[in-house]
GROMACS .gro file of C-alpha atoms in nm:
model
  357
    1UNK     CA    1   2.069   1.539   4.522
    2UNK     CA    2   2.370   1.379   4.714
    3UNK     CA    3   2.664   1.275   4.523
    4UNK     CA    4   3.016   1.134   4.551
    5UNK     CA    5   3.286   1.357   4.385
    6UNK     CA    6   3.667   1.304   4.360
    7UNK     CA    7   3.896   1.574   4.265
    8UNK     CA    8   4.285   1.557   4.210
    9UNK     CA    9   4.523   1.736   4.444
   10UNK     CA   10   4.878   1.819   4.463
   11UNK     CA   11   5.047   1.818   4.780
   12UNK     CA   12   5.403   1.871   4.913
   13UNK     CA   13   5.576   1.660   5.164
   14UNK     CA   14   5.894   1.745   5.358
   15UNK     CA   15   6.027   1.633   5.662
   16UNK     CA   16   5.681   1.529   5.807
   17UNK     CA   17   5.497   1.831   5.678
   18UNK     CA   18   5.212   1.752   5.425
   19UNK     CA   19   5.102   2.068   5.274
   20UNK     CA   20   4.796   2.087   5.011
   21UNK     CA   21   4.878   2.319   4.737
   22UNK     CA   22   4.529   2.375   4.600
   23UNK     CA   23   4.513   2.754   4.765
   24UNK     CA   24   4.865   2.847   4.670
   25UNK     CA   25   4.796   2.733   4.333
   26UNK     CA   26   4.446   2.911   4.301
   27UNK     CA   27   4.642   3.230   4.419
   28UNK     CA   28   4.925   3.199   4.177
   29UNK     CA   29   4.668   3.160   3.898
   30UNK     CA   30   4.516   3.488   4.015
   31UNK     CA   31   4.846   3.671   4.019
   32UNK     CA   32   4.899   3.540   3.676
   33UNK     CA   33   4.551   3.679   3.531
   34UNK     CA   34   4.574   3.987   3.748
   35UNK     CA   35   4.945   4.085   3.745
   36UNK     CA   36   4.966   4.166   4.105
   37UNK     CA   37   4.896   3.985   4.463
   38UNK     CA   38   4.693   4.269   4.589
   39UNK     CA   39   4.443   4.219   4.317
   40UNK     CA   40   4.474   3.830   4.336
   41UNK     CA   41   4.384   3.828   4.708
   42UNK     CA   42   4.082   4.035   4.656
   43UNK     CA   43   3.956   3.791   4.377
   44UNK     CA   44   3.982   3.511   4.657
   45UNK     CA   45   3.830   3.684   4.934
   46UNK     CA   46   4.157   3.680   5.118
   47UNK     CA   47   4.356   3.961   5.283
   48UNK     CA   48   4.677   4.060   5.122
   49UNK     CA   49   4.856   3.986   5.447
   50UNK     CA   50   4.706   3.636   5.450
   51UNK     CA   51   4.789   3.582   5.080
   52UNK     CA   52   5.150   3.699   5.133
   53UNK     CA   53   5.179   3.480   5.446
   54UNK     CA   54   5.056   3.183   5.263
   55UNK     CA   55   5.299   3.210   4.965
   56UNK     CA   56   5.578   3.263   5.180
   57UNK     CA   57   5.495   2.968   5.408
   58UNK     CA   58   5.492   2.751   5.078
   59UNK     CA   59   5.810   2.913   4.959
   60UNK     CA   60   6.008   2.818   5.288
   61UNK     CA   61   5.887   2.460   5.261
   62UNK     CA   62   5.973   2.427   4.889
   63UNK     CA   63   6.314   2.610   4.947
   64UNK     CA   64   6.253   2.831   4.655
   65UNK     CA   65   6.077   3.147   4.560
   66UNK     CA   66   5.713   3.134   4.382
   67UNK     CA   67   5.701   3.513   4.308
   68UNK     CA   68   5.917   3.787   4.208
   69UNK     CA   69   5.792   4.132   4.340
   70UNK     CA   70   5.901   4.439   4.158
   71UNK     CA   71   5.814   4.808   4.218
   72UNK     CA   72   5.586   4.912   3.945
   73UNK     CA   73   5.568   4.570   3.792
   74UNK     CA   74   5.358   4.397   4.052
   75UNK     CA   75   5.412   4.019   4.093
   76UNK     CA   76   5.571   3.765   3.858
   77UNK     CA   77   5.545   3.387   3.874
   78UNK     CA   78   5.876   3.211   3.898
   79UNK     CA   79   5.955   2.917   3.672
   80UNK     CA   80   5.885   2.694   3.963
   81UNK     CA   81   5.556   2.869   4.009
   82UNK     CA   82   5.465   2.850   3.634
   83UNK     CA   83   5.554   2.474   3.647
   84UNK     CA   84   5.353   2.404   3.936
   85UNK     CA   85   5.038   2.566   3.740
   86UNK     CA   86   5.122   2.365   3.454
   87UNK     CA   87   5.131   2.042   3.667
   88UNK     CA   88   4.792   2.128   3.829
   89UNK     CA   89   4.624   2.172   3.449
   90UNK     CA   90   4.774   1.866   3.327
   91UNK     CA   91   4.659   1.672   3.644
   92UNK     CA   92   4.300   1.803   3.567
   93UNK     CA   93   4.295   1.758   3.194
   94UNK     CA   94   4.443   1.397   3.255
   95UNK     CA   95   4.269   1.263   3.577
   96UNK     CA   96   3.932   1.478   3.572
   97UNK     CA   97   3.716   1.265   3.345
   98UNK     CA   98   3.856   0.933   3.492
   99UNK     CA   99   3.783   1.055   3.854
  100UNK     CA  100   3.443   1.174   3.721
  101UNK     CA  101   3.385   0.836   3.600
  102UNK     CA  102   3.501   0.646   3.932
  103UNK     CA  103   3.289   0.870   4.135
  104UNK     CA  104   2.968   0.788   3.924
  105UNK     CA  105   3.053   0.394   3.973
  106UNK     CA  106   3.105   0.447   4.330
  107UNK     CA  107   2.788   0.639   4.358
  108UNK     CA  108   2.598   0.364   4.200
  109UNK     CA  109   2.747   0.104   4.429
  110UNK     CA  110   2.651   0.319   4.715
  111UNK     CA  111   2.294   0.364   4.627
  112UNK     CA  112   2.276   0.025   4.584
  113UNK     CA  113   2.413  -0.092   4.940
  114UNK     CA  114   2.198   0.179   5.131
  115UNK     CA  115   1.894   0.058   4.902
  116UNK     CA  116   1.836   0.424   4.762
  117UNK     CA  117   1.693   0.468   4.406
  118UNK     CA  118   1.931   0.409   4.171
  119UNK     CA  119   1.735   0.418   3.860
  120UNK     CA  120   1.982   0.611   3.651
  121UNK     CA  121   2.046   0.681   3.303
  122UNK     CA  122   2.374   0.506   3.210
  123UNK     CA  123   2.583   0.703   2.952
  124UNK     CA  124   2.912   0.593   2.812
  125UNK     CA  125   3.076   0.880   2.607
  126UNK     CA  126   3.383   0.989   2.451
  127UNK     CA  127   3.499   1.305   2.674
  128UNK     CA  128   3.411   1.650   2.492
  129UNK     CA  129   3.319   1.977   2.569
  130UNK     CA  130   2.987   1.957   2.422
  131UNK     CA  131   2.914   1.634   2.612
  132UNK     CA  132   3.023   1.768   2.940
  133UNK     CA  133   2.805   2.062   2.877
  134UNK     CA  134   2.486   1.813   2.823
  135UNK     CA  135   2.596   1.618   3.150
  136UNK     CA  136   2.630   1.960   3.339
  137UNK     CA  137   2.249   2.071   3.207
  138UNK     CA  138   2.128   1.720   3.290
  139UNK     CA  139   2.274   1.769   3.644
  140UNK     CA  140   2.108   2.089   3.723
  141UNK     CA  141   1.772   1.948   3.579
  142UNK     CA  142   1.789   1.684   3.849
  143UNK     CA  143   1.810   1.408   3.587
  144UNK     CA  144   1.993   1.100   3.752
  145UNK     CA  145   2.254   1.033   3.510
  146UNK     CA  146   2.563   0.791   3.535
  147UNK     CA  147   2.833   0.887   3.319
  148UNK     CA  148   3.120   0.678   3.219
  149UNK     CA  149   3.394   0.848   2.999
  150UNK     CA  150   3.553   0.576   2.745
  151UNK     CA  151   3.659   0.554   2.384
  152UNK     CA  152   3.408   0.535   2.138
  153UNK     CA  153   3.463   0.172   2.060
  154UNK     CA  154   3.429   0.072   2.405
  155UNK     CA  155   3.130   0.288   2.476
  156UNK     CA  156   2.947   0.118   2.152
  157UNK     CA  157   3.048  -0.230   2.267
  158UNK     CA  158   2.878  -0.136   2.597
  159UNK     CA  159   2.567  -0.016   2.448
  160UNK     CA  160   2.577  -0.335   2.230
  161UNK     CA  161   2.611  -0.545   2.562
  162UNK     CA  162   2.341  -0.358   2.743
  163UNK     CA  163   2.585  -0.200   2.993
  164UNK     CA  164   2.440   0.128   2.912
  165UNK     CA  165   2.133   0.303   2.785
  166UNK     CA  166   2.307   0.557   2.561
  167UNK     CA  167   2.662   0.572   2.391
  168UNK     CA  168   2.857   0.841   2.205
  169UNK     CA  169   3.090   0.831   1.906
  170UNK     CA  170   3.223   1.050   1.649
  171UNK     CA  171   3.258   1.012   1.279
  172UNK     CA  172   3.463   1.244   1.041
  173UNK     CA  173   3.257   1.411   0.757
  174UNK     CA  174   3.388   1.348   0.415
  175UNK     CA  175   3.621   1.056   0.277
  176UNK     CA  176   3.709   0.888   0.619
  177UNK     CA  177   3.392   0.847   0.746
  178UNK     CA  178   3.326   0.502   0.584
  179UNK     CA  179   3.662   0.372   0.705
  180UNK     CA  180   3.578   0.478   1.068
  181UNK     CA  181   3.228   0.344   1.032
  182UNK     CA  182   3.365   0.012   0.962
  183UNK     CA  183   3.525   0.003   1.289
  184UNK     CA  184   3.156   0.028   1.459
  185UNK     CA  185   2.988  -0.208   1.212
  186UNK     CA  186   3.060  -0.530   1.392
  187UNK     CA  187   2.951  -0.419   1.725
  188UNK     CA  188   2.612  -0.295   1.567
  189UNK     CA  189   2.509  -0.592   1.320
  190UNK     CA  190   2.137  -0.677   1.381
  191UNK     CA  191   2.076  -0.433   1.598
  192UNK     CA  192   1.825  -0.160   1.595
  193UNK     CA  193   1.941   0.197   1.730
  194UNK     CA  194   1.866   0.566   1.697
  195UNK     CA  195   2.098   0.841   1.644
  196UNK     CA  196   2.088   1.167   1.807
  197UNK     CA  197   2.338   1.466   1.682
  198UNK     CA  198   2.519   1.643   1.981
  199UNK     CA  199   2.734   1.865   1.762
  200UNK     CA  200   2.979   1.901   1.473
  201UNK     CA  201   3.344   1.997   1.577
  202UNK     CA  202   3.672   2.068   1.404
  203UNK     CA  203   3.973   1.838   1.446
  204UNK     CA  204   4.321   1.907   1.371
  205UNK     CA  205   4.682   1.935   1.482
  206UNK     CA  206   4.760   2.134   1.787
  207UNK     CA  207   5.105   2.334   1.818
  208UNK     CA  208   5.247   2.566   2.033
  209UNK     CA  209   5.146   2.942   2.005
  210UNK     CA  210   5.340   3.066   1.710
  211UNK     CA  211   5.406   2.713   1.560
  212UNK     CA  212   5.785   2.751   1.623
  213UNK     CA  213   5.855   2.427   1.451
  214UNK     CA  214   5.662   2.526   1.108
  215UNK     CA  215   5.417   2.248   1.119
  216UNK     CA  216   5.155   2.273   0.867
  217UNK     CA  217   5.055   1.913   0.795
  218UNK     CA  218   5.115   1.565   0.915
  219UNK     CA  219   5.386   1.497   0.670
  220UNK     CA  220   5.580   1.791   0.874
  221UNK     CA  221   5.585   1.561   1.189
  222UNK     CA  222   5.860   1.309   1.089
  223UNK     CA  223   6.045   1.619   0.904
  224UNK     CA  224   6.067   1.812   1.203
  225UNK     CA  225   6.111   1.543   1.476
  226UNK     CA  226   5.833   1.697   1.673
  227UNK     CA  227   5.731   1.521   1.976
  228UNK     CA  228   5.393   1.381   1.916
  229UNK     CA  229   5.105   1.335   2.208
  230UNK     CA  230   4.864   1.064   2.092
  231UNK     CA  231   4.527   0.918   2.196
  232UNK     CA  232   4.464   0.564   2.330
  233UNK     CA  233   4.383   0.284   2.075
  234UNK     CA  234   3.998   0.224   2.055
  235UNK     CA  235   3.933   0.604   2.099
  236UNK     CA  236   3.768   0.780   1.793
  237UNK     CA  237   4.061   1.043   1.766
  238UNK     CA  238   4.322   0.749   1.755
  239UNK     CA  239   4.122   0.578   1.494
  240UNK     CA  240   4.105   0.876   1.265
  241UNK     CA  241   4.473   0.952   1.353
  242UNK     CA  242   4.589   0.605   1.211
  243UNK     CA  243   4.354   0.610   0.903
  244UNK     CA  244   4.504   0.987   0.841
  245UNK     CA  245   4.880   0.845   0.861
  246UNK     CA  246   4.787   0.533   0.616
  247UNK     CA  247   4.602   0.764   0.348
  248UNK     CA  248   4.940   0.976   0.354
  249UNK     CA  249   5.167   0.682   0.368
  250UNK     CA  250   5.318   0.793   0.672
  251UNK     CA  251   5.523   0.523   0.894
  252UNK     CA  252   5.368   0.565   1.260
  253UNK     CA  253   5.735   0.457   1.394
  254UNK     CA  254   5.875   0.783   1.206
  255UNK     CA  255   5.662   1.015   1.419
  256UNK     CA  256   5.861   1.078   1.772
  257UNK     CA  257   5.652   1.013   2.077
  258UNK     CA  258   5.371   0.861   1.946
  259UNK     CA  259   5.368   0.621   2.211
  260UNK     CA  260   5.303   0.912   2.461
  261UNK     CA  261   4.924   0.837   2.529
  262UNK     CA  262   4.677   1.105   2.683
  263UNK     CA  263   4.304   0.982   2.725
  264UNK     CA  264   4.120   1.311   2.662
  265UNK     CA  265   4.165   1.616   2.411
  266UNK     CA  266   4.234   1.870   2.701
  267UNK     CA  267   4.515   1.633   2.820
  268UNK     CA  268   4.675   1.625   2.474
  269UNK     CA  269   4.662   2.028   2.471
  270UNK     CA  270   4.777   2.053   2.829
  271UNK     CA  271   5.075   1.813   2.740
  272UNK     CA  272   5.155   2.069   2.466
  273UNK     CA  273   5.122   2.384   2.644
  274UNK     CA  274   5.353   2.273   2.915
  275UNK     CA  275   5.610   2.185   2.671
  276UNK     CA  276   5.613   1.812   2.710
  277UNK     CA  277   5.505   1.772   2.350
  278UNK     CA  278   5.535   1.980   2.018
  279UNK     CA  279   5.214   1.864   1.843
  280UNK     CA  280   4.892   1.624   1.882
  281UNK     CA  281   4.572   1.557   1.722
  282UNK     CA  282   4.261   1.713   1.910
  283UNK     CA  283   3.946   1.929   1.885
  284UNK     CA  284   3.989   2.299   1.818
  285UNK     CA  285   3.829   2.374   2.174
  286UNK     CA  286   4.112   2.204   2.347
  287UNK     CA  287   4.360   2.414   2.157
  288UNK     CA  288   4.168   2.746   2.243
  289UNK     CA  289   4.151   2.634   2.635
  290UNK     CA  290   4.517   2.599   2.639
  291UNK     CA  291   4.632   2.898   2.425
  292UNK     CA  292   4.771   2.689   2.146
  293UNK     CA  293   4.765   2.731   1.762
  294UNK     CA  294   4.530   2.504   1.559
  295UNK     CA  295   4.547   2.381   1.226
  296UNK     CA  296   4.220   2.231   1.106
  297UNK     CA  297   4.221   1.891   0.907
  298UNK     CA  298   3.855   1.792   0.929
  299UNK     CA  299   3.497   1.823   1.079
  300UNK     CA  300   3.342   1.547   1.282
  301UNK     CA  301   2.981   1.445   1.355
  302UNK     CA  302   2.967   1.392   1.772
  303UNK     CA  303   2.676   1.164   1.816
  304UNK     CA  304   2.468   0.989   2.089
  305UNK     CA  305   2.323   0.619   1.992
  306UNK     CA  306   2.034   0.455   2.191
  307UNK     CA  307   1.823   0.163   2.118
  308UNK     CA  308   1.505   0.226   1.907
  309UNK     CA  309   1.294   0.135   2.210
  310UNK     CA  310   1.476   0.399   2.422
  311UNK     CA  311   1.197   0.639   2.386
  312UNK     CA  312   0.994   0.454   2.624
  313UNK     CA  313   1.257   0.574   2.892
  314UNK     CA  314   1.143   0.894   3.076
  315UNK     CA  315   1.505   0.972   3.170
  316UNK     CA  316   1.613   0.925   2.825
  317UNK     CA  317   1.361   1.140   2.699
  318UNK     CA  318   1.446   1.405   2.944
  319UNK     CA  319   1.805   1.382   2.809
  320UNK     CA  320   1.703   1.423   2.447
  321UNK     CA  321   1.469   1.737   2.541
  322UNK     CA  322   1.765   1.898   2.703
  323UNK     CA  323   1.962   1.823   2.362
  324UNK     CA  324   1.702   2.011   2.161
  325UNK     CA  325   1.645   2.306   2.389
  326UNK     CA  326   1.748   2.641   2.254
  327UNK     CA  327   1.982   2.686   2.596
  328UNK     CA  328   2.194   2.397   2.537
  329UNK     CA  329   2.216   2.510   2.149
  330UNK     CA  330   2.340   2.814   2.280
  331UNK     CA  331   2.595   2.660   2.503
  332UNK     CA  332   2.729   2.426   2.206
  333UNK     CA  333   2.781   2.759   1.976
  334UNK     CA  334   2.954   2.912   2.247
  335UNK     CA  335   3.235   2.658   2.239
  336UNK     CA  336   3.532   2.716   1.982
  337UNK     CA  337   3.510   2.518   1.693
  338UNK     CA  338   3.178   2.366   1.767
  339UNK     CA  339   2.860   2.404   1.555
  340UNK     CA  340   2.517   2.371   1.667
  341UNK     CA  341   2.373   2.319   1.305
  342UNK     CA  342   2.258   1.969   1.373
  343UNK     CA  343   2.230   1.975   1.739
  344UNK     CA  344   1.912   1.769   1.862
  345UNK     CA  345   1.861   1.575   1.522
  346UNK     CA  346   1.710   1.246   1.577
  347UNK     CA  347   1.694   0.948   1.283
  348UNK     CA  348   1.729   0.584   1.284
  349UNK     CA  349   2.079   0.452   1.236
  350UNK     CA  350   2.002   0.351   0.884
  351UNK     CA  351   1.917   0.702   0.799
  352UNK     CA  352   2.182   0.861   1.007
  353UNK     CA  353   2.468   0.628   0.851
  354UNK     CA  354   2.309   0.422   0.583
  355UNK     CA  355   2.630   0.181   0.570
  356UNK     CA  356   2.552   0.080   0.932
  357UNK     CA  357   2.180   0.005   0.881
   0.00000   0.00000   0.00000
């Protein structure tokens, strides 16, 4: 299958020189993991001399060292190299899902222009590791799927307007379930849908390793002056955050940096891990991915929704078959903070969430 892809890239420009940094960043990441340049160059299939020459070329252009070499200690990344690596991680976490969405949209436009078969299953989804794994499984199975990563409200609104065949949303288990469902109700009134459980996952506060500010609950955010990394309005996580603040009678304006917006759980985690923020609300898997401490608050269901008549679609049925496969359940089980106990369960909306039926 021929597909368009878009990838973010850091470049360095100086005095007419334009140097992409992807190769040296890959090398620096391997040095960080292996502790020396020799092992890093071997891991990337490069000669030691070639790797060393590339590092020195970038250092010369930037005017500062990237590695400190010490006998018996191998190679150590300088603060500049560490900052460049974190910049790359934040770039990928923040822009990766957006660029994937743009690539999917462009692919559809090109297919239409070239009169190629564009019979795709359109999925609007809140970005997460389980849904990313599902999309990956679908791609390897040759299932034509057009993915747009959106907030839960926007995804369900698109489903209601027939702009997609499948939409995702997530709902807390417990007392906050009904207040969250109230946000979805107006979009679903008078419509017949089915719900498929993708996974359950733990949501909580992400803080730096060792929790240096001593944050243990939302009430500690104003007390400590912690800089917060928030999610965009309309996202399921932002809805939950606002409800949690209201329940605990915390004034949002008392939280420093609550206007700092990131569009994925991974982007929130990367922002904290790079030292730009002290805390954020996100899933446990994002904390694990970026080496952060995780303070659990609640568990939520992540679900797919599709019309009652959707079962007539061969593409949708193929996606549901993947969702119910043992291989996919194993993949969900392997994600930190995720549970596959209900993965693949399908029910009418009125049974899955009676208040929406």
